[in-house]
Short mmCIF file of C-alpha atoms in Angstrom, two decimals:
data_model
loop_
_atom_site.label_atom_id
_atom_site.label_comp_id
_atom_site.label_asym_id
_atom_site.label_seq_id
_atom_site.Cartn_x
_atom_site.Cartn_y
_atom_site.Cartn_z
CA MET A 132 4.61 8.24 -2.71
CA ARG A 133 6.47 9.21 -5.81
CA VAL A 134 9.59 7.40 -6.98
CA SER A 135 11.76 9.13 -9.50
CA CYS A 136 14.87 7.11 -10.28
CA TRP A 137 15.35 4.34 -12.75
CA ARG A 138 19.07 3.85 -12.50
CA SER A 139 20.97 0.83 -11.26
CA LEU A 140 21.13 -0.20 -7.64
CA PRO A 141 23.94 1.87 -6.03
CA THR A 142 22.60 5.37 -6.69
CA CYS A 143 19.01 4.25 -6.53
CA GLY A 144 19.50 2.60 -3.15
CA LEU A 145 20.78 5.86 -1.70
CA GLN A 146 17.92 7.77 -3.23
CA SER A 147 15.47 5.21 -1.85
CA THR A 148 16.69 5.80 1.71
CA LEU A 149 16.64 9.57 1.25
CA PHE A 150 13.20 9.22 -0.21
CA GLN A 151 12.11 7.36 2.91
CA LEU A 152 13.25 10.21 5.14
CA ARG A 153 11.37 12.62 2.93
CA ASP A 154 8.30 10.43 3.32
CA LEU A 155 8.59 10.54 7.11
CA LYS A 156 9.03 14.31 7.01
CA ALA A 157 5.89 14.62 4.90
CA VAL A 158 3.94 12.59 7.46
CA GLY A 159 5.30 14.79 10.28
CA LYS A 160 4.36 17.94 8.39
CA LYS A 161 0.82 16.67 8.00
CA PHE A 162 0.54 16.04 11.74
CA VAL A 163 1.57 19.68 12.34
CA HIS A 164 -0.99 20.85 9.76
CA VAL A 165 -3.72 19.00 11.63
CA MET A 166 -2.84 20.61 14.94
CA TYR A 167 -2.82 24.09 13.35
CA PRO A 168 -5.48 23.83 10.66
CA LYS A 169 -4.82 26.57 8.17
CA LYS A 170 -6.26 26.34 4.70
CA SER A 171 -3.14 24.86 3.17
CA SER A 172 -3.12 22.30 0.43
CA ALA A 173 -0.26 20.16 1.76
CA LEU A 174 -2.64 17.68 3.37
CA LEU A 175 -4.60 17.33 0.17
CA ARG A 176 -1.94 17.33 -2.55
CA ASP A 177 0.53 14.73 -1.25
CA TRP A 178 -1.86 12.36 0.39
CA ASP A 179 -0.65 9.23 2.14
CA LEU A 180 -2.29 6.75 4.45
CA TRP A 181 0.63 5.94 6.77
CA GLY A 182 -0.33 8.53 9.37
CA PRO A 183 -3.95 7.32 9.57
CA LEU A 184 -2.74 3.72 9.87
CA VAL A 185 -0.40 4.55 12.76
CA LEU A 186 -3.08 6.63 14.50
CA CYS A 187 -5.73 3.96 14.03
CA VAL A 188 -3.52 1.19 15.38
CA SER A 189 -2.37 3.23 18.39
CA LEU A 190 -5.93 4.35 19.21
CA ALA A 191 -7.19 0.77 18.93
CA LEU A 192 -4.36 -0.46 21.16
CA MET A 193 -5.11 2.19 23.80
CA LEU A 194 -8.81 1.31 23.77
CA GLN A 195 -8.15 -2.18 25.06
CA GLY A 196 -9.50 -3.37 28.37
CA GLY A 197 -6.96 -4.03 31.08
CA SER A 198 -7.41 -7.82 31.36
CA ALA A 199 -4.38 -9.08 29.50
CA ASP A 200 -4.35 -12.49 31.15
CA SER A 201 -7.57 -13.93 29.82
CA LYS A 202 -7.98 -15.56 26.43
CA GLU A 203 -10.53 -12.93 25.44
CA ASP A 204 -7.96 -10.18 25.79
CA GLY A 205 -9.98 -7.44 24.18
CA GLY A 206 -9.38 -9.02 20.77
CA PRO A 207 -12.73 -8.23 19.18
CA GLN A 208 -12.59 -4.66 20.48
CA PHE A 209 -9.36 -4.03 18.59
CA ALA A 210 -10.85 -5.22 15.32
CA GLU A 211 -14.05 -3.28 16.05
CA VAL A 212 -12.24 0.03 16.48
CA PHE A 213 -10.20 -0.63 13.36
CA VAL A 214 -13.30 -1.42 11.30
CA ILE A 215 -15.29 1.51 12.70
CA ILE A 216 -12.59 4.01 11.81
CA TRP A 217 -11.85 2.75 8.32
CA PHE A 218 -15.41 1.87 7.37
CA GLY A 219 -16.65 5.19 8.74
CA ALA A 220 -14.03 7.12 6.79
CA VAL A 221 -14.93 5.26 3.58
CA VAL A 222 -18.64 5.95 4.06
CA ILE A 223 -18.04 9.67 4.66
CA THR A 224 -15.87 9.84 1.57
CA LEU A 225 -18.51 8.12 -0.55
CA ASN A 226 -21.11 10.50 0.84
CA SER A 227 -19.07 13.57 -0.04
CA LYS A 228 -18.36 12.22 -3.51
CA LEU A 229 -22.04 11.48 -4.12
CA LEU A 230 -22.85 15.03 -3.07
CA GLY A 231 -20.63 16.25 -5.87
CA GLY A 232 -17.37 16.99 -4.09
CA THR A 233 -14.21 17.71 -6.05
CA ILE A 234 -11.88 15.94 -3.67
CA SER A 235 -10.60 12.51 -4.58
CA PHE A 236 -11.25 9.30 -2.64
CA PHE A 237 -7.83 8.87 -1.09
CA GLN A 238 -7.38 12.54 -0.31
CA SER A 239 -10.54 12.49 1.75
CA LEU A 240 -9.47 9.30 3.55
CA CYS A 241 -6.12 10.95 4.24
CA VAL A 242 -7.70 14.08 5.79
CA LEU A 243 -10.19 12.12 7.91
CA GLY A 244 -7.46 9.78 9.12
CA TYR A 245 -5.02 12.51 10.05
CA CYS A 246 -7.72 14.47 11.90
CA VAL A 247 -8.06 11.56 14.34
CA LEU A 248 -4.82 12.85 15.90
CA PRO A 249 -6.48 15.18 18.49
CA LEU A 250 -8.71 12.31 19.62
CA THR A 251 -5.68 10.04 19.98
CA VAL A 252 -4.11 12.69 22.19
CA ALA A 253 -7.36 12.81 24.17
CA MET A 254 -7.22 9.02 24.61
CA LEU A 255 -3.68 9.28 25.92
CA VAL A 256 -4.69 11.99 28.41
CA CYS A 257 -7.73 9.95 29.50
CA ARG A 258 -5.61 6.89 30.17
CA LEU A 259 -3.18 8.96 32.22
CA VAL A 260 -6.05 10.54 34.21
CA LEU A 261 -7.57 7.10 34.83
CA LEU A 262 -4.26 5.92 36.27
CA ALA A 263 -4.65 8.59 38.96
CA GLY A 264 -8.23 7.59 39.86
CA SER A 265 -11.72 7.07 38.46
CA GLY A 266 -13.98 9.33 40.51
CA THR A 267 -16.20 12.24 39.53
CA VAL A 268 -13.30 14.69 39.23
CA SER A 269 -11.48 12.47 36.78
CA PHE A 270 -14.69 12.06 34.79
CA ILE A 271 -15.15 15.82 34.54
CA ILE A 272 -11.55 16.28 33.42
CA ARG A 273 -11.93 13.56 30.83
CA LEU A 274 -15.22 15.02 29.61
CA ILE A 275 -13.69 18.45 29.10
CA VAL A 276 -10.61 17.08 27.32
CA VAL A 277 -12.65 14.80 25.05
CA ILE A 278 -15.11 17.55 24.12
CA ALA A 279 -12.26 19.94 23.32
CA MET A 280 -10.41 17.41 21.17
CA PHE A 281 -13.63 16.35 19.43
CA ALA A 282 -14.33 19.97 18.51
CA TRP A 283 -10.75 20.35 17.30
CA SER A 284 -10.94 17.23 15.11
CA THR A 285 -14.25 18.21 13.59
CA LEU A 286 -13.16 21.77 12.88
CA ALA A 287 -9.83 20.65 11.41
CA SER A 288 -11.38 18.14 9.03
CA THR A 289 -14.20 20.52 8.10
CA ALA A 290 -11.65 23.19 7.24
CA PHE A 291 -10.11 20.86 4.69
CA LEU A 292 -13.13 19.02 3.36
CA ALA A 293 -15.95 21.54 3.27
CA ASP A 294 -14.16 23.78 0.79
CA SER A 295 -14.50 21.20 -1.92
CA GLN A 296 -18.28 21.24 -1.75
CA PRO A 297 -20.82 23.65 -3.26
CA PRO A 298 -21.97 26.14 -0.57
CA HIS A 299 -25.54 24.94 -0.05
CA ARG A 300 -24.34 21.42 0.67
CA LYS A 301 -21.72 22.11 3.30
CA ALA A 302 -23.99 21.06 6.18
CA LEU A 303 -24.75 17.74 4.46
CA VAL A 304 -21.03 16.99 4.35
CA VAL A 305 -20.18 18.24 7.84
CA TYR A 306 -22.93 16.26 9.58
CA PRO A 307 -21.48 12.73 8.90
CA ILE A 308 -18.02 13.95 9.92
CA PHE A 309 -19.56 15.23 13.15
CA LEU A 310 -21.15 11.81 13.76
CA PHE A 311 -17.94 9.95 12.95
CA TYR A 312 -15.83 11.85 15.46
CA PHE A 313 -18.71 11.76 17.94
CA VAL A 314 -18.71 7.92 17.88
CA ILE A 315 -14.95 7.83 18.39
CA SER A 316 -15.17 10.38 21.23
CA TRP A 317 -17.95 8.30 22.82
CA MET A 318 -15.74 5.19 22.71
CA ILE A 319 -12.92 7.18 24.33
CA LEU A 320 -15.11 8.71 27.04
CA THR A 321 -16.83 5.46 28.03
CA PHE A 322 -13.56 3.55 28.27
CA THR A 323 -12.99 2.10 31.70
CA PRO A 324 -10.09 -0.25 32.39
CA GLN A 325 -11.00 -3.43 34.25
CA MET B 259 42.91 -14.02 -50.75
CA LEU B 260 39.73 -12.10 -50.64
CA ARG B 261 37.73 -15.27 -50.07
CA GLN B 262 40.05 -16.30 -47.25
CA GLY B 263 39.67 -12.89 -45.71
CA SER B 264 35.91 -13.01 -45.99
CA SER B 265 35.74 -16.51 -44.45
CA ASP B 266 37.99 -15.26 -41.63
CA ASP B 267 35.59 -12.40 -41.12
CA ILE B 268 32.64 -14.75 -41.06
CA GLU B 269 34.37 -16.97 -38.52
CA ASP B 270 35.20 -13.99 -36.35
CA VAL B 271 31.63 -12.78 -36.45
CA SER B 272 30.17 -16.18 -35.48
CA LEU B 273 32.55 -16.61 -32.53
CA PHE B 274 31.69 -13.13 -31.33
CA ASP B 275 27.98 -13.96 -31.49
CA ALA B 276 28.46 -17.17 -29.50
CA ASP B 277 30.32 -15.30 -26.76
CA ASP B 278 27.67 -12.63 -26.66
CA GLU B 279 24.88 -15.20 -26.44
CA VAL B 280 26.55 -17.04 -23.58
CA SER B 281 27.13 -13.85 -21.62
CA ARG B 282 23.58 -12.68 -22.34
CA ARG B 283 22.18 -16.02 -21.17
CA SER B 284 24.16 -15.89 -17.93
CA LYS B 285 23.12 -12.29 -17.37
CA LYS B 286 19.46 -13.18 -17.87
CA SER B 287 19.57 -16.01 -15.34
CA LYS B 288 21.63 -14.13 -12.73
CA ILE B 289 19.76 -12.33 -9.95
CA ARG B 290 20.94 -8.74 -10.03
CA HIS B 291 19.16 -7.49 -6.93
CA PRO B 292 19.29 -10.25 -4.31
CA VAL B 293 18.25 -8.01 -1.41
CA ALA B 294 15.21 -6.69 -3.25
CA SER B 295 14.20 -10.20 -4.32
CA PHE B 296 14.53 -11.45 -0.76
CA PHE B 297 12.44 -8.66 0.72
CA HIS B 298 9.86 -8.92 -2.05
CA LEU B 299 9.06 -12.45 -0.91
CA PHE B 300 9.94 -12.13 2.80
CA PHE B 301 7.17 -9.73 3.89
CA ARG B 302 4.42 -11.48 1.92
CA VAL B 303 5.33 -14.99 2.97
CA SER B 304 5.88 -14.07 6.62
CA ALA B 305 2.48 -12.32 6.78
CA ILE B 306 0.84 -15.54 5.52
CA VAL B 307 2.91 -17.68 7.90
CA VAL B 308 2.03 -15.52 10.91
CA TYR B 309 -1.67 -15.68 9.97
CA LEU B 310 -1.57 -19.48 9.76
CA LEU B 311 0.51 -20.05 12.90
CA CYS B 312 -0.89 -17.32 15.14
CA GLU B 313 -2.82 -19.78 17.29
CA LEU B 314 0.39 -21.67 18.02
CA LEU B 315 2.78 -18.74 18.39
CA THR B 316 0.92 -16.58 20.90
CA SER B 317 -2.44 -16.51 22.64
CA SER B 318 -2.82 -12.78 22.06
CA PHE B 319 -5.03 -11.95 19.09
CA ILE B 320 -3.93 -8.33 19.15
CA ALA B 321 -0.22 -9.11 18.80
CA CYS B 322 -0.93 -11.29 15.78
CA MET B 323 -3.18 -8.70 14.19
CA VAL B 324 -0.73 -5.84 14.69
CA THR B 325 2.16 -7.96 13.39
CA ILE B 326 0.24 -8.97 10.29
CA ILE B 327 -0.85 -5.37 9.67
CA LEU B 328 2.74 -4.14 9.99
CA LEU B 329 4.04 -6.86 7.65
CA LEU B 330 1.33 -6.13 5.08
CA SER B 331 2.08 -2.39 5.17
CA CYS B 332 5.84 -2.94 4.80
CA ASP B 333 5.20 -5.36 1.96
CA PHE B 334 2.92 -2.87 0.19
CA TRP B 335 5.48 -0.09 0.48
CA ALA B 336 8.40 -2.30 -0.57
CA VAL B 337 6.68 -3.84 -3.58
CA LYS B 338 5.15 -0.60 -4.80
CA ASN B 339 8.19 1.63 -4.42
CA VAL B 340 11.30 -0.56 -4.56
CA THR B 341 11.06 -4.08 -5.89
CA GLY B 342 8.83 -3.38 -8.89
CA ARG B 343 11.15 -0.65 -10.11
CA LEU B 344 14.33 -2.67 -9.55
CA MET B 345 13.23 -6.15 -10.60
CA VAL B 346 10.96 -5.60 -13.58
CA GLY B 347 11.22 -1.91 -14.36
CA LEU B 348 7.58 -0.99 -13.75
CA ARG B 349 6.12 1.73 -11.55
CA TRP B 350 2.76 3.27 -10.76
CA TRP B 351 1.68 6.21 -8.64
CA ASN B 352 -0.94 8.84 -8.07
CA GLN B 353 -0.51 12.48 -8.95
CA VAL B 354 -2.72 15.40 -7.95
CA ASP B 355 -2.85 18.40 -10.28
CA ASP B 356 -2.89 22.00 -9.22
CA ASP B 357 -6.62 22.13 -9.78
CA GLY B 358 -7.18 19.16 -7.51
CA ARG B 359 -7.80 16.38 -9.99
CA SER B 360 -5.98 13.14 -9.33
CA HIS B 361 -4.42 10.99 -12.02
CA TRP B 362 -3.05 7.48 -11.79
CA LYS B 363 0.15 6.97 -13.75
CA PHE B 364 1.42 3.59 -14.94
CA GLU B 365 4.86 3.37 -16.50
CA SER B 366 7.25 0.74 -17.77
CA ARG B 367 10.93 1.27 -18.41
CA LYS B 368 11.93 1.29 -22.06
CA VAL B 369 14.46 -1.39 -23.04
CA SER B 370 17.66 0.20 -24.30
CA ALA B 371 19.48 -1.04 -27.42
CA GLN B 372 22.52 -2.32 -25.47
CA GLY B 373 20.38 -4.81 -23.62
CA HIS B 374 22.24 -4.65 -20.31
CA LYS B 375 19.37 -2.79 -18.71
CA THR B 376 16.83 -5.54 -19.37
CA SER B 377 15.65 -7.34 -16.29
CA SER B 378 16.84 -10.87 -15.75
CA GLU B 379 14.35 -13.65 -16.31
CA SER B 380 14.75 -15.28 -12.93
CA GLU B 381 14.09 -11.97 -11.15
CA SER B 382 11.07 -11.38 -13.29
CA ARG B 383 9.82 -14.88 -12.53
CA ILE B 384 10.30 -14.39 -8.78
CA PHE B 385 8.53 -11.04 -8.92
CA TRP B 386 5.44 -12.19 -10.79
CA LEU B 387 5.22 -15.46 -8.84
CA GLY B 388 5.18 -13.61 -5.52
CA LEU B 389 2.86 -10.94 -6.84
CA ILE B 390 0.22 -13.34 -8.19
CA THR B 391 0.13 -16.21 -5.69
CA CYS B 392 -0.12 -14.23 -2.47
CA PRO B 393 -3.35 -12.30 -3.22
CA ILE B 394 -4.93 -15.60 -4.30
CA ILE B 395 -3.95 -17.13 -0.96
CA TRP B 396 -5.46 -14.15 0.91
CA VAL B 397 -8.71 -14.52 -1.04
CA ILE B 398 -8.81 -18.19 0.00
CA PHE B 399 -8.29 -17.08 3.60
CA ALA B 400 -11.14 -14.59 3.22
CA PHE B 401 -13.55 -17.30 2.13
CA SER B 402 -12.41 -19.65 4.88
CA ALA B 403 -12.86 -16.90 7.51
CA LEU B 404 -16.33 -16.15 6.18
CA PHE B 405 -17.54 -19.73 6.06
CA SER B 406 -16.04 -20.80 9.38
CA PHE B 407 -17.54 -17.66 11.00
CA LYS B 408 -14.21 -16.44 12.38
CA VAL B 409 -15.35 -12.90 11.85
CA LYS B 410 -12.69 -11.24 13.99
CA TRP B 411 -10.05 -12.25 11.45
CA LEU B 412 -12.03 -10.81 8.59
CA ALA B 413 -10.62 -7.30 9.11
CA VAL B 414 -7.02 -8.51 8.73
CA VAL B 415 -7.81 -10.73 5.78
CA MET B 416 -9.69 -7.95 3.95
CA MET B 417 -6.71 -5.67 4.49
CA GLY B 418 -4.42 -8.34 3.02
CA VAL B 419 -6.67 -8.79 0.01
CA VAL B 420 -6.97 -5.04 -0.61
CA LEU B 421 -3.28 -4.16 -0.22
CA GLN B 422 -1.88 -7.06 -2.21
CA GLY B 423 -4.64 -6.88 -4.77
CA ALA B 424 -3.88 -3.19 -5.29
CA ASN B 425 -0.25 -3.96 -6.09
CA LEU B 426 -1.24 -6.77 -8.41
CA TYR B 427 -3.72 -4.56 -10.26
CA GLY B 428 -1.24 -1.69 -10.52
CA TYR B 429 1.55 -3.83 -11.95
CA ILE B 430 -0.71 -5.66 -14.37
CA ARG B 431 -1.89 -2.31 -15.69
CA CYS B 432 1.73 -1.18 -16.03
CA LYS B 433 2.55 -4.32 -17.96
CA VAL B 434 -0.50 -4.33 -20.19
CA GLY B 435 -0.79 -0.60 -20.80
CA SER B 436 -4.00 1.31 -20.40
CA ARG B 437 -5.28 0.99 -23.98
CA LYS B 438 -4.81 -2.67 -24.80
CA ASN B 439 -7.46 -4.94 -23.40
CA LEU B 440 -6.78 -8.34 -21.98
CA THR B 441 -8.06 -10.41 -24.93
CA SER B 442 -5.69 -8.78 -27.42
CA MET B 443 -2.84 -9.25 -24.96
CA ALA B 444 -3.76 -12.91 -24.49
CA THR B 445 -3.97 -13.60 -28.24
CA SER B 446 -0.63 -11.90 -28.93
CA TYR B 447 0.97 -13.87 -26.07
CA LEU B 448 -0.42 -17.17 -27.38
CA GLY B 449 0.68 -16.26 -30.89
CA LYS B 450 4.21 -15.60 -29.65
CA GLN B 451 4.29 -18.90 -27.77
CA PHE B 452 3.08 -20.78 -30.86
CA LEU B 453 5.72 -19.10 -33.03
CA ARG B 454 8.43 -19.88 -30.51
CA GLN B 455 7.43 -23.55 -30.39
CA THR B 456 7.38 -23.93 -34.18
CA MET B 457 10.78 -22.22 -34.45
CA ALA B 458 12.17 -24.57 -31.80
CA LYS B 459 10.80 -27.59 -33.64
CA GLU B 460 12.29 -26.32 -36.90
CA ASP B 461 15.67 -25.86 -35.21
CA GLN B 462 15.46 -29.41 -33.86
CA THR B 463 14.60 -30.91 -37.24
CA ALA B 464 17.33 -28.79 -38.94
CA SER B 465 20.07 -29.86 -36.47
#
């Protein structure tokens, strides 16, 4: 989120808008990097938390129950998902830092947040499948999709985060990430609209 | 002749100074970036207003929470990237080196000799007023949510405290500089105030 102009309003305003487009492009590039996880440093160098925020909010919105008429319209569930994702990401980051990782706090949050993208896609697919029906076939389809996306998320984030650790500690770092995405996948798989 | 000339010169110089002072005073009280000032306050105040009135506006907790989150994010982005730079000439950001280490940079714009690049006082006042009062209000909300056991609002309130507190901390560090500590800053500020008051009193007694 770098800003590099000091001048008066007219030129700076134009640069601010251009800068915003560049920001959006950076977010889009990171989404692409997550879907094709190569060992590139773009996700790590220019970290930002906009993508994780958007993903978290959309995932939490999709995980709502269907009863929109009642007063208890899935309110606590929204806050729960939000807190689970952010608190979980903070705990994993603290864990990797305590194990002697070289990655910084916000970079790690950025990677973990962006790697929720496959699971958000899985949630979307699950909701669409549930619109068609909720029998055994739909459950098997959802199970396969969720397992595939969970594996994708874990592998993508491990590709970025495990490199920053000393070799004999990689498993200690990967295991909490595995748990984190497992909890989110569990929430997605056990979602049933009312 | 020479004396007349010199007195003319002196008169010319004093008139010139008076004009300059008047124009400088009007420049300092004028708001140079009205749009930035408006948006600096708009996002923060509307987030607080939505939080207070959410029970009345809509029965959906989710709509309120998403609205407040969006307003807080827009406010964070606007204050960090736009209004601080335009209104008071301060900026802070994070930079990651090639070898992966991250540094936090805090900068303040140097005042040029001409003086037309200094920020106006009213803008500066608006900026710091908005920057300081809103995190305090969110901390009050945090305590009220804790003690009235409205735990579902705690997530939103913590986000407000963190985001607005981060901007406050960043800009205070820009202003103070990373070496000076707060006590030396406070004593120099008090010393300046004291000096200003004694000078004002002397001017009053002289005129």
